[in-house]
Amino acid sequence: MKKVYNYIFYTILLVVIPITVAFAGTAPRLTILSPEIGKTITSGTQTVIAISLYDQEGDIDESTMKLYLDGKDVTSKANKSVFLVTYTSENLEQIGKHTFSFDVKDREGNESQVNGYFFVVKSVTEKRVFSYNGSIGFGGEYDKQASTSTIGTARLNMYGSVIGSIDYSLNLEFTNEESSDQQRVSTYRLDIASSIGDFSVGDTTPSFTDYSINGARVFGVDLAPQFGPIGFELVYGQSYKAVESPETYRQMIYGGKLKIGNRDKFYWGLSLLKVKDDKDSLTNPQNVTPKDNLVLSTDFSLNLLKGVLGLKLEANESMLNEDINAGASDFSDFELPINTEDWEWLFTINEHIVPIMPGLTNLAAKGSIRIGPIYNNTLNFEYSYVGPSYYSLANSGITNDNSGFNVWDTVWLLDRRLYIYGSYQNYRNNLENTLSSTTKSQGFSSNINIYPNDYLTINGGASLLNTSDNVNVDTQNISTDAGVTRNMDVLGVNSYINFSTNVNLYRDKETTSNDSETYSFRTGLSSYFDNLPLSTRAVVGYDFGTQNSLYLEGWGEYRFLKNESLITSLGAVYESGPNMLDITSGVSADMIYGIKLESNFEYITNTGDLNLSIFALREF
């Protein structure tokens, strides 16, 4: 009987272990770009630590990035993205060996780390007053889609310091590409940072509040002096150039902000933003009128209990004049107690103002509370209100006449091997009953990630969104997904096997012909060969429901030469539903004089789209 039990036990092991070994998460791949391991650096000079990141699933968690120099955490001073992390050290004076390390996780918890070191030797020359690093590149792109276009691009990126205490960065990109609205695509920007503030000129991206101006591209000047806890920001520039087709007025932006405190602890800001069209910039407009816009904003943040409790608030009040052709004037039915022409420098007052009487209709506000991390939990709550008459011409992404709240929570247990996320949202429009119907949306989403060990990842999620009004809208969108990933290293091949599934159901209770459903399955294998300069990926899947489609994907990369200075790749994706074959290839080569050449090709059979690009880069 004991032999029978042993036989059953080992049989189960033989079945379960291969299945378990078949799945895991793909950790990000990290490469140290600079400095070279063991490099010798002269004392008193800056050192740039640059690390490239690549993650197959594209789910790098930027919040987990940690960069250490000589054991000191310098993460907050680094420039971080999901593709590249750079840190420019202070002038290093200490002679000897210096170490650095960087680690990061993806959203599935897979962790990667790199370590490096360099040496600082005594300077035998005078310290440089001016330092620089950067790159220069040239390239072209041929794109054949609905219309054929050939685009040329030249880039210059340079950064460094002046007199050791002033940092600068210069970013130039010249291209003949044209946007659909005929606005300029080329960018030019110079940033200067010092102990008394920051200065930007060219294509600046100022940010006052979420609902005022928040990263809009302004060609001009952004000056932000800082004197201890008190700071200012002044913005001047052009957001749109005049274009006859489509009719677009030249638009100017003027703004100022007072800032008190530190966003890590206590912060309060007060800002005023003016956006005005140049009514003389178009010769004979037929479909547009010049506008004038004024936004007064205040924002506040407070962090207590060592950052466990966080509070953020902002309020914005706007005034919009929809037609300033006639200039400032009184209203037709009553006379104002002020001379409107005296205030035209600030805002054009006439009968085209929206709204006539300020109030909640032209208010945009947002408030949020964060509790955590505490007891393995972080809870967030956010409420927003945007009135039907609120407008900021410097922020085109705002949806007005909308209010509601969103609450979300993240819990981690079992030494961070279990993550649980959940959220609920509730929004509605027609805040002042100015529409014929009121649309409401309610939804929730949840996600769970399990990491039983360092090689296995299990994840799943679900979301539901209901949208309805009291007339003819009643829809429901349900989505679920699940996946398992396993990492294994067999015979010098580091492989990641993944299985995932997704279900999406759309139901329209008013018009059932709009209903749709999609069920998708994917299984894939990614391999990195230790003894060969080769990486491969293969995926097979099937979609069925409203449209049935077979999915096939293959990709490979081979690195030639001893130092892997020549890299080639070839890939293809086939979908039987649209009868589409997407073919891609690429070549990357290190040339003479430190020039790096990259070329990419893509062709899509069912649409005839063709894209070919080539770019040369030289770092200095």
Short mmCIF file of N, CA and C in Angstrom, two decimals, residues 91-236:
data_model
loop_
_atom_site.label_atom_id
_atom_site.label_comp_id
_atom_site.label_asym_id
_atom_site.label_seq_id
_atom_site.Cartn_x
_atom_site.Cartn_y
_atom_site.Cartn_z
N ASN A 91 30.15 67.20 -8.29
CA ASN A 91 31.58 67.08 -8.57
C ASN A 91 32.24 66.21 -7.51
N LEU A 92 32.73 65.04 -7.91
CA LEU A 92 33.30 64.08 -6.98
C LEU A 92 34.74 64.44 -6.66
N GLU A 93 35.02 64.62 -5.38
CA GLU A 93 36.37 64.98 -4.94
C GLU A 93 37.09 63.82 -4.28
N GLN A 94 36.34 62.86 -3.70
CA GLN A 94 36.96 61.78 -2.95
C GLN A 94 37.71 60.83 -3.89
N ILE A 95 38.99 60.65 -3.63
CA ILE A 95 39.84 59.79 -4.45
C ILE A 95 39.57 58.33 -4.10
N GLY A 96 39.50 57.47 -5.14
CA GLY A 96 39.33 56.05 -4.90
C GLY A 96 38.15 55.47 -5.65
N LYS A 97 37.72 54.30 -5.19
CA LYS A 97 36.67 53.55 -5.86
C LYS A 97 35.29 54.05 -5.42
N HIS A 98 34.38 54.20 -6.39
CA HIS A 98 33.00 54.58 -6.12
C HIS A 98 32.09 53.52 -6.75
N THR A 99 31.05 53.15 -6.03
CA THR A 99 30.13 52.12 -6.51
C THR A 99 28.74 52.70 -6.71
N PHE A 100 27.99 52.09 -7.62
CA PHE A 100 26.60 52.47 -7.81
C PHE A 100 25.79 51.21 -8.13
N SER A 101 24.51 51.28 -7.82
CA SER A 101 23.61 50.16 -8.10
C SER A 101 22.23 50.70 -8.42
N PHE A 102 21.50 49.94 -9.22
CA PHE A 102 20.14 50.32 -9.62
C PHE A 102 19.27 49.07 -9.65
N ASP A 103 18.09 49.18 -9.06
CA ASP A 103 17.16 48.06 -9.14
C ASP A 103 15.75 48.59 -9.38
N VAL A 104 14.93 47.75 -10.02
CA VAL A 104 13.57 48.13 -10.39
C VAL A 104 12.73 46.88 -10.49
N LYS A 105 11.42 47.05 -10.30
CA LYS A 105 10.48 45.96 -10.46
C LYS A 105 9.45 46.32 -11.52
N ASP A 106 8.86 45.30 -12.14
CA ASP A 106 7.70 45.57 -12.98
C ASP A 106 6.45 45.43 -12.13
N ARG A 107 5.29 45.66 -12.75
CA ARG A 107 4.04 45.65 -11.98
C ARG A 107 3.64 44.25 -11.55
N GLU A 108 4.35 43.25 -12.04
CA GLU A 108 4.12 41.89 -11.57
C GLU A 108 5.07 41.53 -10.45
N GLY A 109 5.98 42.44 -10.09
CA GLY A 109 6.89 42.19 -8.99
C GLY A 109 8.22 41.60 -9.37
N ASN A 110 8.46 41.35 -10.67
CA ASN A 110 9.74 40.81 -11.11
C ASN A 110 10.82 41.89 -10.97
N GLU A 111 11.92 41.56 -10.33
CA GLU A 111 12.95 42.54 -9.99
C GLU A 111 14.23 42.31 -10.76
N SER A 112 14.87 43.41 -11.17
CA SER A 112 16.18 43.36 -11.82
C SER A 112 17.11 44.35 -11.14
N GLN A 113 18.41 44.03 -11.16
CA GLN A 113 19.40 44.90 -10.53
C GLN A 113 20.70 44.86 -11.32
N VAL A 114 21.36 46.01 -11.41
CA VAL A 114 22.70 46.09 -11.99
C VAL A 114 23.61 46.84 -11.02
N ASN A 115 24.88 46.50 -11.05
CA ASN A 115 25.87 47.13 -10.19
C ASN A 115 27.07 47.55 -11.03
N GLY A 116 27.68 48.64 -10.65
CA GLY A 116 28.85 49.12 -11.36
C GLY A 116 29.79 49.89 -10.45
N TYR A 117 30.95 50.20 -10.96
CA TYR A 117 31.92 50.96 -10.17
C TYR A 117 32.83 51.74 -11.11
N PHE A 118 33.45 52.78 -10.56
CA PHE A 118 34.42 53.57 -11.30
C PHE A 118 35.42 54.14 -10.29
N PHE A 119 36.49 54.70 -10.79
CA PHE A 119 37.54 55.22 -9.92
C PHE A 119 37.70 56.72 -10.16
N VAL A 120 37.92 57.45 -9.08
CA VAL A 120 38.22 58.87 -9.15
C VAL A 120 39.68 59.07 -8.78
N VAL A 121 40.41 59.73 -9.68
CA VAL A 121 41.83 59.98 -9.45
C VAL A 121 42.06 61.48 -9.30
N LYS A 122 43.18 61.82 -8.75
CA LYS A 122 43.51 63.21 -8.48
C LYS A 122 43.65 64.00 -9.77
N SER A 123 43.08 65.19 -9.77
CA SER A 123 43.15 66.05 -10.95
C SER A 123 44.53 66.67 -11.08
N VAL A 124 45.04 66.66 -12.30
CA VAL A 124 46.34 67.27 -12.55
C VAL A 124 46.19 68.56 -13.35
N THR A 125 44.95 68.88 -13.66
CA THR A 125 44.70 70.11 -14.40
C THR A 125 43.66 70.92 -13.65
N GLU A 126 43.48 72.12 -14.08
CA GLU A 126 42.52 73.00 -13.44
C GLU A 126 41.10 72.53 -13.73
N LYS A 127 40.25 72.67 -12.75
CA LYS A 127 38.86 72.27 -12.87
C LYS A 127 38.17 73.03 -14.00
N ARG A 128 37.40 72.29 -14.81
CA ARG A 128 36.75 72.90 -15.96
C ARG A 128 35.61 73.81 -15.52
N VAL A 129 35.53 74.96 -16.19
CA VAL A 129 34.44 75.88 -15.91
C VAL A 129 33.17 75.43 -16.61
N PHE A 130 33.33 74.77 -17.74
CA PHE A 130 32.19 74.36 -18.56
C PHE A 130 32.30 72.87 -18.87
N SER A 131 31.23 72.11 -18.58
CA SER A 131 31.21 70.68 -18.89
C SER A 131 30.02 70.38 -19.78
N TYR A 132 30.15 69.33 -20.58
CA TYR A 132 29.06 68.99 -21.48
C TYR A 132 29.08 67.49 -21.79
N ASN A 133 27.90 66.96 -22.03
CA ASN A 133 27.68 65.61 -22.53
C ASN A 133 26.45 65.67 -23.42
N GLY A 134 26.28 64.66 -24.25
CA GLY A 134 25.08 64.66 -25.07
C GLY A 134 25.19 63.78 -26.29
N SER A 135 24.35 64.09 -27.27
CA SER A 135 24.34 63.31 -28.51
C SER A 135 23.81 64.17 -29.63
N ILE A 136 24.20 63.80 -30.85
CA ILE A 136 23.71 64.46 -32.05
C ILE A 136 23.31 63.38 -33.05
N GLY A 137 22.19 63.58 -33.72
CA GLY A 137 21.71 62.55 -34.62
C GLY A 137 20.99 63.11 -35.83
N PHE A 138 20.99 62.31 -36.92
CA PHE A 138 20.32 62.68 -38.15
C PHE A 138 19.60 61.44 -38.68
N GLY A 139 18.47 61.65 -39.31
CA GLY A 139 17.76 60.50 -39.85
C GLY A 139 16.64 60.90 -40.76
N GLY A 140 16.01 59.87 -41.33
CA GLY A 140 14.89 60.08 -42.23
C GLY A 140 13.90 58.95 -42.12
N GLU A 141 12.67 59.23 -42.53
CA GLU A 141 11.61 58.23 -42.46
C GLU A 141 10.72 58.34 -43.69
N TYR A 142 10.45 57.20 -44.29
CA TYR A 142 9.53 57.13 -45.42
C TYR A 142 8.28 56.41 -44.94
N ASP A 143 7.13 57.06 -45.09
CA ASP A 143 5.88 56.50 -44.57
C ASP A 143 4.83 56.53 -45.67
N LYS A 144 4.36 55.35 -46.06
CA LYS A 144 3.33 55.24 -47.09
C LYS A 144 2.07 54.67 -46.45
N GLN A 145 1.12 55.57 -46.16
CA GLN A 145 -0.17 55.14 -45.62
C GLN A 145 -1.25 55.69 -46.54
N ALA A 146 -2.17 56.49 -45.97
CA ALA A 146 -3.18 57.08 -46.84
C ALA A 146 -2.52 58.01 -47.86
N SER A 147 -1.45 58.68 -47.43
CA SER A 147 -0.66 59.51 -48.33
C SER A 147 0.81 59.25 -48.03
N THR A 148 1.63 59.44 -49.04
CA THR A 148 3.06 59.16 -48.89
C THR A 148 3.77 60.40 -48.36
N SER A 149 4.67 60.19 -47.41
CA SER A 149 5.44 61.30 -46.87
C SER A 149 6.86 60.85 -46.58
N THR A 150 7.79 61.77 -46.75
CA THR A 150 9.19 61.54 -46.42
C THR A 150 9.60 62.59 -45.39
N ILE A 151 10.05 62.13 -44.24
CA ILE A 151 10.32 63.01 -43.11
C ILE A 151 11.80 62.95 -42.76
N GLY A 152 12.42 64.10 -42.66
CA GLY A 152 13.80 64.19 -42.21
C GLY A 152 13.86 64.78 -40.81
N THR A 153 14.79 64.29 -40.00
CA THR A 153 14.90 64.73 -38.62
C THR A 153 16.36 64.90 -38.22
N ALA A 154 16.64 65.96 -37.48
CA ALA A 154 17.96 66.18 -36.89
C ALA A 154 17.77 66.53 -35.43
N ARG A 155 18.55 65.88 -34.55
CA ARG A 155 18.40 66.11 -33.11
C ARG A 155 19.74 66.44 -32.47
N LEU A 156 19.69 67.34 -31.50
CA LEU A 156 20.85 67.65 -30.67
C LEU A 156 20.39 67.72 -29.23
N ASN A 157 20.97 66.86 -28.38
CA ASN A 157 20.70 66.87 -26.95
C ASN A 157 22.02 67.05 -26.22
N MET A 158 22.09 68.08 -25.39
CA MET A 158 23.33 68.37 -24.68
C MET A 158 23.00 68.82 -23.27
N TYR A 159 23.78 68.35 -22.31
CA TYR A 159 23.57 68.75 -20.92
C TYR A 159 24.92 68.83 -20.22
N GLY A 160 24.95 69.58 -19.14
CA GLY A 160 26.19 69.74 -18.39
C GLY A 160 26.04 70.82 -17.35
N SER A 161 27.16 71.47 -17.01
CA SER A 161 27.14 72.50 -15.98
C SER A 161 28.07 73.63 -16.36
N VAL A 162 27.82 74.78 -15.75
CA VAL A 162 28.65 75.97 -15.94
C VAL A 162 29.09 76.44 -14.56
N ILE A 163 30.37 76.60 -14.38
CA ILE A 163 30.96 77.05 -13.10
C ILE A 163 30.58 76.09 -11.97
N GLY A 164 30.18 74.87 -12.31
CA GLY A 164 29.93 73.85 -11.30
C GLY A 164 28.64 73.99 -10.54
N SER A 165 27.95 75.13 -10.60
CA SER A 165 26.74 75.32 -9.80
C SER A 165 25.50 75.57 -10.63
N ILE A 166 25.66 75.69 -11.94
CA ILE A 166 24.53 75.93 -12.83
C ILE A 166 24.44 74.78 -13.82
N ASP A 167 23.33 74.06 -13.79
CA ASP A 167 23.11 72.95 -14.72
C ASP A 167 22.28 73.43 -15.91
N TYR A 168 22.55 72.85 -17.05
CA TYR A 168 21.81 73.23 -18.25
C TYR A 168 21.51 71.99 -19.08
N SER A 169 20.50 72.09 -19.91
CA SER A 169 20.21 71.06 -20.92
C SER A 169 19.64 71.75 -22.15
N LEU A 170 20.11 71.31 -23.30
CA LEU A 170 19.68 71.87 -24.58
C LEU A 170 19.12 70.74 -25.43
N ASN A 171 17.89 70.91 -25.91
CA ASN A 171 17.24 69.89 -26.72
C ASN A 171 16.69 70.54 -27.98
N LEU A 172 17.23 70.14 -29.13
CA LEU A 172 16.80 70.68 -30.42
C LEU A 172 16.38 69.53 -31.32
N GLU A 173 15.27 69.69 -31.99
CA GLU A 173 14.83 68.70 -32.98
C GLU A 173 14.25 69.45 -34.17
N PHE A 174 14.87 69.24 -35.33
CA PHE A 174 14.42 69.88 -36.56
C PHE A 174 13.82 68.80 -37.47
N THR A 175 12.64 69.07 -37.99
CA THR A 175 11.99 68.11 -38.87
C THR A 175 11.09 68.84 -39.85
N ASN A 176 10.89 68.23 -41.01
CA ASN A 176 9.95 68.79 -41.99
C ASN A 176 8.56 68.18 -41.86
N GLU A 177 8.35 67.40 -40.80
CA GLU A 177 7.04 66.79 -40.57
C GLU A 177 5.99 67.87 -40.29
N GLU A 178 4.77 67.67 -40.76
CA GLU A 178 3.68 68.61 -40.53
C GLU A 178 2.57 67.91 -39.76
N SER A 179 2.03 68.61 -38.77
CA SER A 179 0.90 68.07 -38.02
C SER A 179 -0.39 68.28 -38.80
N SER A 180 -1.43 67.57 -38.41
CA SER A 180 -2.71 67.67 -39.12
C SER A 180 -3.32 69.06 -39.00
N ASP A 181 -2.99 69.79 -37.93
CA ASP A 181 -3.52 71.14 -37.78
C ASP A 181 -2.53 72.21 -38.23
N GLN A 182 -1.46 71.78 -38.93
CA GLN A 182 -0.47 72.68 -39.52
C GLN A 182 0.35 73.44 -38.47
N GLN A 183 0.37 72.95 -37.24
CA GLN A 183 1.21 73.56 -36.22
C GLN A 183 2.63 73.00 -36.29
N ARG A 184 3.56 73.73 -35.74
CA ARG A 184 4.97 73.36 -35.81
C ARG A 184 5.24 72.07 -35.05
N VAL A 185 6.04 71.18 -35.63
CA VAL A 185 6.42 69.93 -35.00
C VAL A 185 7.84 70.00 -34.44
N SER A 186 8.73 70.73 -35.09
CA SER A 186 10.09 70.90 -34.59
C SER A 186 10.06 71.52 -33.20
N THR A 187 11.02 71.13 -32.36
CA THR A 187 11.07 71.63 -30.99
C THR A 187 12.45 72.17 -30.67
N TYR A 188 12.48 73.23 -29.87
CA TYR A 188 13.72 73.85 -29.43
C TYR A 188 13.54 74.24 -27.96
N ARG A 189 14.47 73.80 -27.11
CA ARG A 189 14.30 74.11 -25.68
C ARG A 189 15.65 74.16 -24.97
N LEU A 190 15.79 75.17 -24.11
CA LEU A 190 16.96 75.31 -23.25
C LEU A 190 16.47 75.43 -21.81
N ASP A 191 17.00 74.58 -20.92
CA ASP A 191 16.67 74.61 -19.50
C ASP A 191 17.92 74.94 -18.70
N ILE A 192 17.76 75.83 -17.73
CA ILE A 192 18.85 76.19 -16.83
C ILE A 192 18.34 76.06 -15.40
N ALA A 193 19.09 75.35 -14.57
CA ALA A 193 18.72 75.15 -13.16
C ALA A 193 19.86 75.62 -12.27
N SER A 194 19.51 76.39 -11.25
CA SER A 194 20.51 76.90 -10.32
C SER A 194 19.93 76.90 -8.91
N SER A 195 20.71 77.35 -7.96
CA SER A 195 20.27 77.36 -6.57
C SER A 195 19.18 78.39 -6.32
N ILE A 196 18.98 79.33 -7.23
CA ILE A 196 17.96 80.36 -7.03
C ILE A 196 16.78 80.19 -7.98
N GLY A 197 16.67 79.02 -8.64
CA GLY A 197 15.51 78.78 -9.47
C GLY A 197 15.84 78.18 -10.81
N ASP A 198 14.78 78.02 -11.61
CA ASP A 198 14.89 77.40 -12.93
C ASP A 198 14.45 78.38 -14.01
N PHE A 199 14.99 78.16 -15.22
CA PHE A 199 14.65 79.01 -16.35
C PHE A 199 14.56 78.15 -17.60
N SER A 200 13.49 78.30 -18.35
CA SER A 200 13.30 77.56 -19.60
C SER A 200 12.92 78.53 -20.70
N VAL A 201 13.48 78.31 -21.89
CA VAL A 201 13.16 79.13 -23.04
C VAL A 201 13.00 78.22 -24.25
N GLY A 202 12.08 78.58 -25.13
CA GLY A 202 11.78 77.74 -26.29
C GLY A 202 10.44 77.06 -26.10
N ASP A 203 10.40 75.76 -26.39
CA ASP A 203 9.16 75.00 -26.23
C ASP A 203 9.01 74.56 -24.78
N THR A 204 8.50 75.46 -23.96
CA THR A 204 8.33 75.18 -22.55
C THR A 204 7.02 74.43 -22.32
N THR A 205 6.90 73.81 -21.15
CA THR A 205 5.69 73.06 -20.78
C THR A 205 5.29 73.43 -19.36
N PRO A 206 4.81 74.65 -19.14
CA PRO A 206 4.47 75.09 -17.78
C PRO A 206 3.27 74.33 -17.21
N SER A 207 3.23 74.26 -15.89
CA SER A 207 2.13 73.60 -15.20
C SER A 207 1.78 74.39 -13.95
N PHE A 208 0.55 74.91 -13.90
CA PHE A 208 0.05 75.62 -12.72
C PHE A 208 -0.83 74.70 -11.87
N THR A 209 -1.95 74.24 -12.45
CA THR A 209 -2.84 73.28 -11.79
C THR A 209 -3.35 72.30 -12.85
N ASP A 210 -4.04 71.25 -12.42
CA ASP A 210 -4.56 70.26 -13.37
C ASP A 210 -5.56 70.86 -14.33
N TYR A 211 -6.36 71.83 -13.87
CA TYR A 211 -7.44 72.38 -14.69
C TYR A 211 -7.11 73.76 -15.26
N SER A 212 -5.93 74.29 -14.98
CA SER A 212 -5.53 75.57 -15.55
C SER A 212 -4.65 75.32 -16.76
N ILE A 213 -3.36 75.29 -16.58
CA ILE A 213 -2.43 74.86 -17.62
C ILE A 213 -1.60 73.75 -17.01
N ASN A 214 -1.46 72.65 -17.74
CA ASN A 214 -0.84 71.45 -17.18
C ASN A 214 -0.02 70.75 -18.26
N GLY A 215 1.14 71.32 -18.59
CA GLY A 215 2.03 70.69 -19.55
C GLY A 215 1.78 71.06 -20.99
N ALA A 216 0.96 72.07 -21.26
CA ALA A 216 0.74 72.50 -22.64
C ALA A 216 2.04 73.07 -23.22
N ARG A 217 2.20 72.89 -24.52
CA ARG A 217 3.41 73.38 -25.19
C ARG A 217 3.27 74.86 -25.49
N VAL A 218 4.18 75.65 -24.93
CA VAL A 218 4.17 77.11 -25.10
C VAL A 218 5.55 77.53 -25.59
N PHE A 219 5.60 78.15 -26.75
CA PHE A 219 6.88 78.62 -27.29
C PHE A 219 7.14 80.01 -26.74
N GLY A 220 8.03 80.06 -25.74
CA GLY A 220 8.29 81.32 -25.09
C GLY A 220 9.25 81.16 -23.94
N VAL A 221 8.89 81.74 -22.79
CA VAL A 221 9.76 81.77 -21.62
C VAL A 221 9.00 81.29 -20.40
N ASP A 222 9.65 80.47 -19.57
CA ASP A 222 9.10 80.02 -18.29
C ASP A 222 10.17 80.26 -17.24
N LEU A 223 9.96 81.28 -16.42
CA LEU A 223 10.93 81.68 -15.40
C LEU A 223 10.39 81.34 -14.03
N ALA A 224 11.17 80.58 -13.23
CA ALA A 224 10.71 80.12 -11.91
C ALA A 224 11.78 80.36 -10.86
N PRO A 225 11.95 81.60 -10.38
CA PRO A 225 12.91 81.86 -9.31
C PRO A 225 12.41 81.30 -7.98
N GLN A 226 13.34 80.90 -7.12
CA GLN A 226 13.01 80.33 -5.81
C GLN A 226 13.91 80.96 -4.76
N PHE A 227 13.29 81.53 -3.73
CA PHE A 227 14.02 82.16 -2.63
C PHE A 227 13.59 81.50 -1.33
N GLY A 228 14.28 80.43 -0.98
CA GLY A 228 13.89 79.69 0.21
C GLY A 228 12.53 79.05 0.01
N PRO A 229 11.59 79.26 0.94
CA PRO A 229 10.26 78.65 0.81
C PRO A 229 9.33 79.41 -0.12
N ILE A 230 9.77 80.53 -0.65
CA ILE A 230 8.91 81.36 -1.51
C ILE A 230 9.43 81.30 -2.95
N GLY A 231 8.51 81.01 -3.86
CA GLY A 231 8.88 80.93 -5.26
C GLY A 231 7.87 81.61 -6.15
N PHE A 232 8.29 81.90 -7.36
CA PHE A 232 7.42 82.53 -8.35
C PHE A 232 7.59 81.78 -9.67
N GLU A 233 6.60 81.92 -10.52
CA GLU A 233 6.71 81.39 -11.88
C GLU A 233 6.02 82.35 -12.83
N LEU A 234 6.74 82.73 -13.87
CA LEU A 234 6.23 83.64 -14.88
C LEU A 234 6.30 82.96 -16.24
N VAL A 235 5.19 83.01 -16.97
CA VAL A 235 5.09 82.33 -18.27
C VAL A 235 4.65 83.33 -19.32
N TYR A 236 5.34 83.31 -20.45
CA TYR A 236 4.95 84.15 -21.59
C TYR A 236 5.31 83.41 -22.87
#
